[in-house]
CSV table of C-alpha atoms in Angstrom, one decimal:
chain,number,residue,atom,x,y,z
A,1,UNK,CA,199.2,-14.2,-58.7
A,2,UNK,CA,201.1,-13.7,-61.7
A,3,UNK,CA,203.8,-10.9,-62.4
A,4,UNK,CA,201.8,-9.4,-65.0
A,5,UNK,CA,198.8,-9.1,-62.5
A,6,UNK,CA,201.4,-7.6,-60.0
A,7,UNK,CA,202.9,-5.2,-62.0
A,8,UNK,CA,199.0,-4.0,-63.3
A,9,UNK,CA,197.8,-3.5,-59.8
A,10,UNK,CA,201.1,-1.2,-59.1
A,11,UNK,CA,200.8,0.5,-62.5
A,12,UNK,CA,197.1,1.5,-61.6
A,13,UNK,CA,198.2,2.3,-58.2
A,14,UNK,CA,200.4,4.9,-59.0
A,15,UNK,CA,197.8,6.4,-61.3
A,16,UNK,CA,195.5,6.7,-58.8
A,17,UNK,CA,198.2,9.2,-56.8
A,18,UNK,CA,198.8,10.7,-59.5
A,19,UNK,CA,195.1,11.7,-60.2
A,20,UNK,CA,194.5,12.7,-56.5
A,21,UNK,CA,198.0,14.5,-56.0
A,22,UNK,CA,196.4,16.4,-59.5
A,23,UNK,CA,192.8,17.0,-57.9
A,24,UNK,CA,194.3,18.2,-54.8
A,25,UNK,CA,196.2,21.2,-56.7
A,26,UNK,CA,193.3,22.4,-58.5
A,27,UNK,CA,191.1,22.3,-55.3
A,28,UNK,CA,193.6,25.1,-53.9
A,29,UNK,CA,193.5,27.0,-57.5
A,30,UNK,CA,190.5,30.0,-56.8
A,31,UNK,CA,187.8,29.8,-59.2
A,32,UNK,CA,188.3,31.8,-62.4
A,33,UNK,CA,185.6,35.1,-62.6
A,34,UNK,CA,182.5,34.8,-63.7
A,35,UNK,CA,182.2,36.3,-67.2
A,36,UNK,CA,180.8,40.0,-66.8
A,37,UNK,CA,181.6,40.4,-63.0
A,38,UNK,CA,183.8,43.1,-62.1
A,39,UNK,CA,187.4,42.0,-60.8
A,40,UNK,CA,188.2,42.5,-57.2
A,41,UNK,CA,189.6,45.7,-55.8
A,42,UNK,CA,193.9,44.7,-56.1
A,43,UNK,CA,194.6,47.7,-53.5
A,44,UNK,CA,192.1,48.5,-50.3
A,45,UNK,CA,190.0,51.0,-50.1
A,46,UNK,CA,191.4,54.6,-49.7
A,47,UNK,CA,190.3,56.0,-46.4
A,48,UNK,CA,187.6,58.7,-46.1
A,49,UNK,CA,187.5,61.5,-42.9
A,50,UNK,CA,184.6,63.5,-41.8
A,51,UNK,CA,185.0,66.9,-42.7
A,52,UNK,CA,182.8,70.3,-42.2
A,53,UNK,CA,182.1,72.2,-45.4
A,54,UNK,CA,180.0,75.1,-45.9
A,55,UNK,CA,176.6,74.2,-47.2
A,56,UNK,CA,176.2,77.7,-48.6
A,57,UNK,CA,178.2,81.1,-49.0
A,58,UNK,CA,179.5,82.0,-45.7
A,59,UNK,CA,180.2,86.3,-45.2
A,60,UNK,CA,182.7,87.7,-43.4
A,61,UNK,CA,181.5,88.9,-39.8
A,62,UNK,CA,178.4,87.1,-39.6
A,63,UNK,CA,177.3,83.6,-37.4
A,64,UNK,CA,177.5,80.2,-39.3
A,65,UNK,CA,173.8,79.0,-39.1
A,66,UNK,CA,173.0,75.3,-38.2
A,67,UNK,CA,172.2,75.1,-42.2
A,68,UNK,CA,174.7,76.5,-43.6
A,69,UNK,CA,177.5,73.8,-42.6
A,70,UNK,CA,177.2,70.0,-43.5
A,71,UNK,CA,179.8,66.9,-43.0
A,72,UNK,CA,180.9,65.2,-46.2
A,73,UNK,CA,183.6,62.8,-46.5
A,74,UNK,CA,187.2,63.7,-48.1
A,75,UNK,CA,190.3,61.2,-48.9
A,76,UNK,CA,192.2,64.1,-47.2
A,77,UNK,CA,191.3,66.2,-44.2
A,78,UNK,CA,193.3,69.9,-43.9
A,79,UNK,CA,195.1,70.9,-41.0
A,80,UNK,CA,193.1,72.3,-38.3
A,81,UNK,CA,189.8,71.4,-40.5
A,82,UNK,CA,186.6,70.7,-38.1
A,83,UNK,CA,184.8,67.5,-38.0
A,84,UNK,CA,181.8,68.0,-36.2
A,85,UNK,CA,178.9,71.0,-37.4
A,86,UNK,CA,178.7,71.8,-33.6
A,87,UNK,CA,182.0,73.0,-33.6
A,88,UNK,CA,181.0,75.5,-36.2
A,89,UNK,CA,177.4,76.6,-35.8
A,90,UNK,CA,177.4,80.2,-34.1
A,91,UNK,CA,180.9,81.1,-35.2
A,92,UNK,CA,182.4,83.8,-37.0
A,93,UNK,CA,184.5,83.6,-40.2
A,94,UNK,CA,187.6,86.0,-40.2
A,95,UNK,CA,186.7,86.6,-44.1
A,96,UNK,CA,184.0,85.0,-47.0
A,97,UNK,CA,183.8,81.2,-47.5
A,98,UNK,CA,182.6,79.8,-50.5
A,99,UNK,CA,180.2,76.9,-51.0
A,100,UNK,CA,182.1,73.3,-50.3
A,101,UNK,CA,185.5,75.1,-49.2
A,102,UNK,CA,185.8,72.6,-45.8
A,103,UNK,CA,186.6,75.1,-42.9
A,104,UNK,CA,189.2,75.2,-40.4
A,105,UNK,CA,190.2,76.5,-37.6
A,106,UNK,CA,192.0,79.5,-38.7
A,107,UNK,CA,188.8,80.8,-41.1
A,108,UNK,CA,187.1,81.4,-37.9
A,109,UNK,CA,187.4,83.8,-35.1
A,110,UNK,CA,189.1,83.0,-32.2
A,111,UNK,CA,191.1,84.2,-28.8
A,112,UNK,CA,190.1,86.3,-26.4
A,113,UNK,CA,187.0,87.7,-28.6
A,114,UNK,CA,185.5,84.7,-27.7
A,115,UNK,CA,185.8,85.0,-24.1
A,116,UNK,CA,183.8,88.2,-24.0
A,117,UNK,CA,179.9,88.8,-22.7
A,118,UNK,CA,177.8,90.7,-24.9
A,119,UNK,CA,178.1,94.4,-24.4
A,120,UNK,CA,181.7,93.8,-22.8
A,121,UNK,CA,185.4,94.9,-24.1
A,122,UNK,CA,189.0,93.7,-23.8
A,123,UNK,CA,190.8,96.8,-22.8
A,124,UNK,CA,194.6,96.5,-21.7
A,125,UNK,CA,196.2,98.8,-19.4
A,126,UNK,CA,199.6,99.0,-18.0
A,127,UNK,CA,200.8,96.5,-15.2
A,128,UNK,CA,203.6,95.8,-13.2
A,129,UNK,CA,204.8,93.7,-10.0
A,130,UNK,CA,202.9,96.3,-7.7
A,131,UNK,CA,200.3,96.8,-10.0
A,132,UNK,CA,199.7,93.2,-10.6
A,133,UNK,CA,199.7,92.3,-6.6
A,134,UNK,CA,203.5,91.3,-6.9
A,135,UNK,CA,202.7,89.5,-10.3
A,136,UNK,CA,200.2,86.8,-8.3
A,137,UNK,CA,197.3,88.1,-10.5
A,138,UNK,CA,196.5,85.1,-13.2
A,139,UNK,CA,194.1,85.0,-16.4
A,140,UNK,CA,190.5,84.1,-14.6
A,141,UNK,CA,191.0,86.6,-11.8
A,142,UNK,CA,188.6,89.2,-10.5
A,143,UNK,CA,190.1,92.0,-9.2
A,144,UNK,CA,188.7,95.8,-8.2
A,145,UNK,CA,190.6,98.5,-10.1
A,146,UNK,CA,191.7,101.3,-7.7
A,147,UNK,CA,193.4,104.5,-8.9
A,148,UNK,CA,195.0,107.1,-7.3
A,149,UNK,CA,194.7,110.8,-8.4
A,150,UNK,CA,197.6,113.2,-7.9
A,151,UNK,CA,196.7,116.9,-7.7
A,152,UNK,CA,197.9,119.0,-11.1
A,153,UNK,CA,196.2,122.3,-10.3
A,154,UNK,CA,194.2,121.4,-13.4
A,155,UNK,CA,191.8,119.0,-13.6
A,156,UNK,CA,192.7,117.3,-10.6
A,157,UNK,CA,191.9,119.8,-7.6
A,158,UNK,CA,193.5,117.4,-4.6
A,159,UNK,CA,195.2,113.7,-4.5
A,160,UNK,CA,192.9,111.1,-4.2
A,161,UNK,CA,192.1,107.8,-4.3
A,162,UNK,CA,189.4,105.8,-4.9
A,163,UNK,CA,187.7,102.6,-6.2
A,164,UNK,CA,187.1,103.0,-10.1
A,165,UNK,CA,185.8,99.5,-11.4
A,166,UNK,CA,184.8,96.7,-8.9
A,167,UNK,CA,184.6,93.1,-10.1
A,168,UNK,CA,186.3,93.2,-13.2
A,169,UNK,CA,187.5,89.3,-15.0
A,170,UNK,CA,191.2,89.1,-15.9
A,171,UNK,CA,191.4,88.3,-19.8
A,172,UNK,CA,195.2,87.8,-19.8
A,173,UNK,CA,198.4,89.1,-18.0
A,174,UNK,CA,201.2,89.5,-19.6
A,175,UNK,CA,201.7,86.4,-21.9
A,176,UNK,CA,199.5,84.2,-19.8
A,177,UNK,CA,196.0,84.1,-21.9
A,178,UNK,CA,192.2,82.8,-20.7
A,179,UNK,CA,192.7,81.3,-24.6
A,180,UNK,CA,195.8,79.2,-23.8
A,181,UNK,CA,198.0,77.5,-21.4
A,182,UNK,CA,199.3,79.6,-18.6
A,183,UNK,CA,202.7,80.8,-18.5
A,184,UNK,CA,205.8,80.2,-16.0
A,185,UNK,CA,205.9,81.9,-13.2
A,186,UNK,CA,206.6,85.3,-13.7
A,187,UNK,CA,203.3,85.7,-16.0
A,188,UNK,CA,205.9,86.6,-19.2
A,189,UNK,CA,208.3,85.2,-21.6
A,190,UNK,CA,211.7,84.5,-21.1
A,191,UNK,CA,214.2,86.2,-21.1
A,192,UNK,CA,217.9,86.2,-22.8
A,193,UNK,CA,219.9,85.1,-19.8
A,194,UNK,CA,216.3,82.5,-19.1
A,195,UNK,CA,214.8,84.7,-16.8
A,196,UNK,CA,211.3,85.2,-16.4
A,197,UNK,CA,210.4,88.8,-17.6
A,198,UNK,CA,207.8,90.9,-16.0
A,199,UNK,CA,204.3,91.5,-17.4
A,200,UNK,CA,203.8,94.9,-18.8
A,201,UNK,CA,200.4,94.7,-19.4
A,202,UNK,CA,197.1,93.2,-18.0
A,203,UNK,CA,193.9,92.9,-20.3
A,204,UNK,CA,190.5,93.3,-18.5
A,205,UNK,CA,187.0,92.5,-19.3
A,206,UNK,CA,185.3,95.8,-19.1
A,207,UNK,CA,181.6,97.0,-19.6
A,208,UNK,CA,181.9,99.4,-22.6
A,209,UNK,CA,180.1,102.4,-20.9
A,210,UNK,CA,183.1,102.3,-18.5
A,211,UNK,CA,185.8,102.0,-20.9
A,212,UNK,CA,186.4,105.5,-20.6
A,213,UNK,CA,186.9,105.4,-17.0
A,214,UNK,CA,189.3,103.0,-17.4
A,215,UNK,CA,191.1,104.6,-20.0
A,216,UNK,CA,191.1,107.8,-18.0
A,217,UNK,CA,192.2,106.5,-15.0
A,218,UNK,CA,195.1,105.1,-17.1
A,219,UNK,CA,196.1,108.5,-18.6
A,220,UNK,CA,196.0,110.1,-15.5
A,221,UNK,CA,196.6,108.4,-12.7
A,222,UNK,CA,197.8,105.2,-11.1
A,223,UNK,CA,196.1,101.8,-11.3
A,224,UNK,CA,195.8,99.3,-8.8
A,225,UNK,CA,194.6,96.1,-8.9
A,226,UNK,CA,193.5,94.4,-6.0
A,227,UNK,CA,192.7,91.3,-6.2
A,228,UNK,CA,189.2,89.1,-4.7
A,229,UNK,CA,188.0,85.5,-4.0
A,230,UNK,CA,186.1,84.5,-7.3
A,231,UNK,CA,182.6,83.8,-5.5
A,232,UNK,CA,183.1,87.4,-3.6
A,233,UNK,CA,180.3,89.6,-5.5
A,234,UNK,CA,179.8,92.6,-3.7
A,235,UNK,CA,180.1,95.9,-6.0
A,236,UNK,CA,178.9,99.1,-4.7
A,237,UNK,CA,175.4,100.8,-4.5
A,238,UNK,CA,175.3,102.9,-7.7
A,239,UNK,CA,172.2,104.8,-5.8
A,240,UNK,CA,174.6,106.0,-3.0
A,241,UNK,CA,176.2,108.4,-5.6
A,242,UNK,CA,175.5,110.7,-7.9
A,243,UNK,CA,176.3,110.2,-11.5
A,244,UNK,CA,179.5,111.2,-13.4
A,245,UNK,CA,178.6,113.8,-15.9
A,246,UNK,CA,179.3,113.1,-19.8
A,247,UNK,CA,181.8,115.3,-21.9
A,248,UNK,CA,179.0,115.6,-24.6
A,249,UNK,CA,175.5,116.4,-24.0
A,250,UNK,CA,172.9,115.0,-25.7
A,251,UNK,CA,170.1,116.4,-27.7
A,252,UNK,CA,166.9,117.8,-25.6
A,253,UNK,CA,163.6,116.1,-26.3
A,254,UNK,CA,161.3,118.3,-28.3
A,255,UNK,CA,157.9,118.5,-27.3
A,256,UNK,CA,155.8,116.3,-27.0
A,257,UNK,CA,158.0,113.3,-26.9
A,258,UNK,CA,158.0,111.3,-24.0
A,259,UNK,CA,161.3,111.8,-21.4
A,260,UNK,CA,164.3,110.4,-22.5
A,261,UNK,CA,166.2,107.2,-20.5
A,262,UNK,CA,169.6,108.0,-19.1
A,263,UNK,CA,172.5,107.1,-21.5
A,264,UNK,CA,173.6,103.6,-21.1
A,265,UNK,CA,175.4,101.2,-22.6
A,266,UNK,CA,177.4,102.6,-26.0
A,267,UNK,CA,175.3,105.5,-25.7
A,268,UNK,CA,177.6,106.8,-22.9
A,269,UNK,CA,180.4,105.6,-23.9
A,270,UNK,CA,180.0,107.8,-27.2
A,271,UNK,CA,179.2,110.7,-24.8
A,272,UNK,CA,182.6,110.0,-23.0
A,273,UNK,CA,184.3,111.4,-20.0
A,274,UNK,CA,185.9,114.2,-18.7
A,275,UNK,CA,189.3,114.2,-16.4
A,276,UNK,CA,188.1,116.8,-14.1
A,277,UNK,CA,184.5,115.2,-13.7
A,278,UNK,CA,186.0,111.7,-12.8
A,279,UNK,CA,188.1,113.6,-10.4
A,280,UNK,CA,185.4,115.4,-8.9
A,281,UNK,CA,182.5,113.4,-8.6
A,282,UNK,CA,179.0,113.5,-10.1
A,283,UNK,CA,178.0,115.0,-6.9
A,284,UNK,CA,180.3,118.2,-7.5
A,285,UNK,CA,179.9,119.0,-11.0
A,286,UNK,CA,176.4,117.2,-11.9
A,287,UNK,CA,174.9,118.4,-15.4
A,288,UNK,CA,172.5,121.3,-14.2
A,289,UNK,CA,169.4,122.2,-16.8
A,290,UNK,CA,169.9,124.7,-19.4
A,291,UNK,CA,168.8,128.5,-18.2
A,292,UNK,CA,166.8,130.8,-20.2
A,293,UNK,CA,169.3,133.6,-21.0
A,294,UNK,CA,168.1,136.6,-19.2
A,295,UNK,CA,166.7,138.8,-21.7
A,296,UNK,CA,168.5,142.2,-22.1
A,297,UNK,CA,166.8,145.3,-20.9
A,298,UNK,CA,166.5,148.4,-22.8
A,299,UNK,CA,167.2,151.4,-21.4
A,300,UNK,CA,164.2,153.1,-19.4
A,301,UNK,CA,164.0,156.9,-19.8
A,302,UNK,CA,162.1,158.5,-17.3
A,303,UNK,CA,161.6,162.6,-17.4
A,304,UNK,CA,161.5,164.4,-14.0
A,305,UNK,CA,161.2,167.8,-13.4
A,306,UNK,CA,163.9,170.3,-14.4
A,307,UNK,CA,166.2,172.1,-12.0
A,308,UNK,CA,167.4,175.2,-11.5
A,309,UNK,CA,170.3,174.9,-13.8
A,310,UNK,CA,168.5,172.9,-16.5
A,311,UNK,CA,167.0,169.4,-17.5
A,312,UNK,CA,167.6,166.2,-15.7
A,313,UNK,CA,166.7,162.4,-16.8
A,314,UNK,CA,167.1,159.3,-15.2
A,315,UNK,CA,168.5,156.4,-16.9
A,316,UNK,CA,167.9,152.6,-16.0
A,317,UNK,CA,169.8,150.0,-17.2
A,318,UNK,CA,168.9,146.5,-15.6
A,319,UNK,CA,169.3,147.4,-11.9
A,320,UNK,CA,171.5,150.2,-12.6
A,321,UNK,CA,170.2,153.8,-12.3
A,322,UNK,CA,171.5,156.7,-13.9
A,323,UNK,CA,170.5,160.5,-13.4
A,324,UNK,CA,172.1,163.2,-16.4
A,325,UNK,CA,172.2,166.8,-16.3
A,326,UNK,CA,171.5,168.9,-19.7
């Protein structure tokens, strides 16, 4: 072969590298865009969360309906906001809501409001280590509320004590809450030199027609709590006693309306309680019927014969008898 030949061959050769090193770099190139197709997102997609909104005006005070809340998706989500419509439906806002304003926890009621059974109320009385069953009583509890009666000379004719509220559910003691974690031992804060301070007050879950018991026996005498197993219960037989008398009376029925039911509920506990009737019983000062006042009787004159020395007459008033001399 000749060294023209040779040197061809090579020349071609390297060309043909040359060509497939070149074809090899624009096989990693990516293909230009298409003309008219939108250019690929340079930055991913921001991220979305679930987030409750109202679906409509929300007022102050009243349930959230199932229709009134929806789920949309935000780029942000607000602290405390709620993420599911379940957690919503049948609360209560603290104040109005406007359309799309998402809603958190804080628009909503909450605490121990939520803890209570219809027709009950969160009443707090005093407490201390004896009062509190040397602070063992915890948020959860039942306990029976005894109170002891010291004689005054007033309301309170002799010392006494008795059961006043069986079966009643401990909201909170001292800063240990139904609503949150319970406290250290001791049932309060801390103290300065890290001490656990005592509770000074217990709250109580209390039918509102007894309220004023309560609050009564906390005016005016001392409380005890004592406390029960949880599946204990027993409460007494409110048809063993006569009941306790209200402070007001209510109006009587006119004729011919039918009999009127005993006050119950917030009925009594707008007719409220006097000291001296929860000291002395229903049975001892029970409401009696309103008597006809007994009419006033004019004086009968009666003439009877005349004496020796002049006129007499008798005189009757009611069952008193009179006789005058003229």
């Amino acid at each position: 072969m000749s060294r023209y030949v040779r040197i061809a061959a090579l020349a071609l050769l390297l060309l043909a590298l040359a060509l497939g090193g070149y074809a090899w770099l624009l096989g990693r190139k990516p293909p230009p865009p298409a003309a008219g197709a939108p250019a690929a997102a340079s930055a991913p997609a921001a991220r979305q969360y679930a987030v409750v909104v109202a679906a409509k005006p929300l007022p102050a005070g009243e349930p959230i309906a199932q229709d009134a809340v929806r789920v949309v998706q935000l780029p942000l989500k607000p602290a405390d906001a709620l993420a599911d419509t379940a957690a919503a439906v049948a609360r209560v806002p603290v104040y109005d809501i406007a359309e799309n304003t998402p809603l958190t926890e804080s628009q909503l009621v909450s605490g121990l409001a939520l803890r209570l059974e219809p027709g009950e109320r969160a009443v707090a009385v005093k407490a201390d280590e004896v009062m509190g069953v040397g602070n063992r009583v915890r948020p959860g509890d039942f306990v029976d509320v005894f109170f002891v009666l010291k004689s005054d000379g007033k309301d309170v004719d002799r010392s006494q004590a008795r059961l006043l509220l069986p079966r009643m559910r401990v909201l909170a003691f001292g800063s240990a809450s139904v609503d949150g974690a319970p406290a250290a031992a001791g049932n309060g804060q801390r103290g300065n030199a890290g001490r656990p301070e005592p509770a000074r007050t217990a709250v109580l879950a209390v039918p509102v027609d007894q309220v004023n018991r309560l609050a009564l026996g906390d005016a005016s005498a001392r409380l005890l709590l004592a406390l029960r197993r949880p599946d204990d219960e027993a409460v007494p037989d409110a048809d063993l006693f006569a009941p306790l008398p209200t402070a007001l009376q209510p109006l009587p029925v006119r004729a011919p309306a039918p009999p009127r039911p005993p006050l119950a509920g917030i009925d009594r506990a707008q007719a409220g309680l006097a000291t001296a009737d929860l000291a002395a019983g229903g049975s001892a000062r029970a409401p009696q019927p309103h008597a006809a006042p007994t009419p006033r009787l004019a004086p009968q004159v009666r003439g009877v014969a005349a004496g020796p020395s002049g006129h007499e007459v008798e005189v009757f008033r009611g069952a008193q008898r009179e006789t005058l001399h003229y």
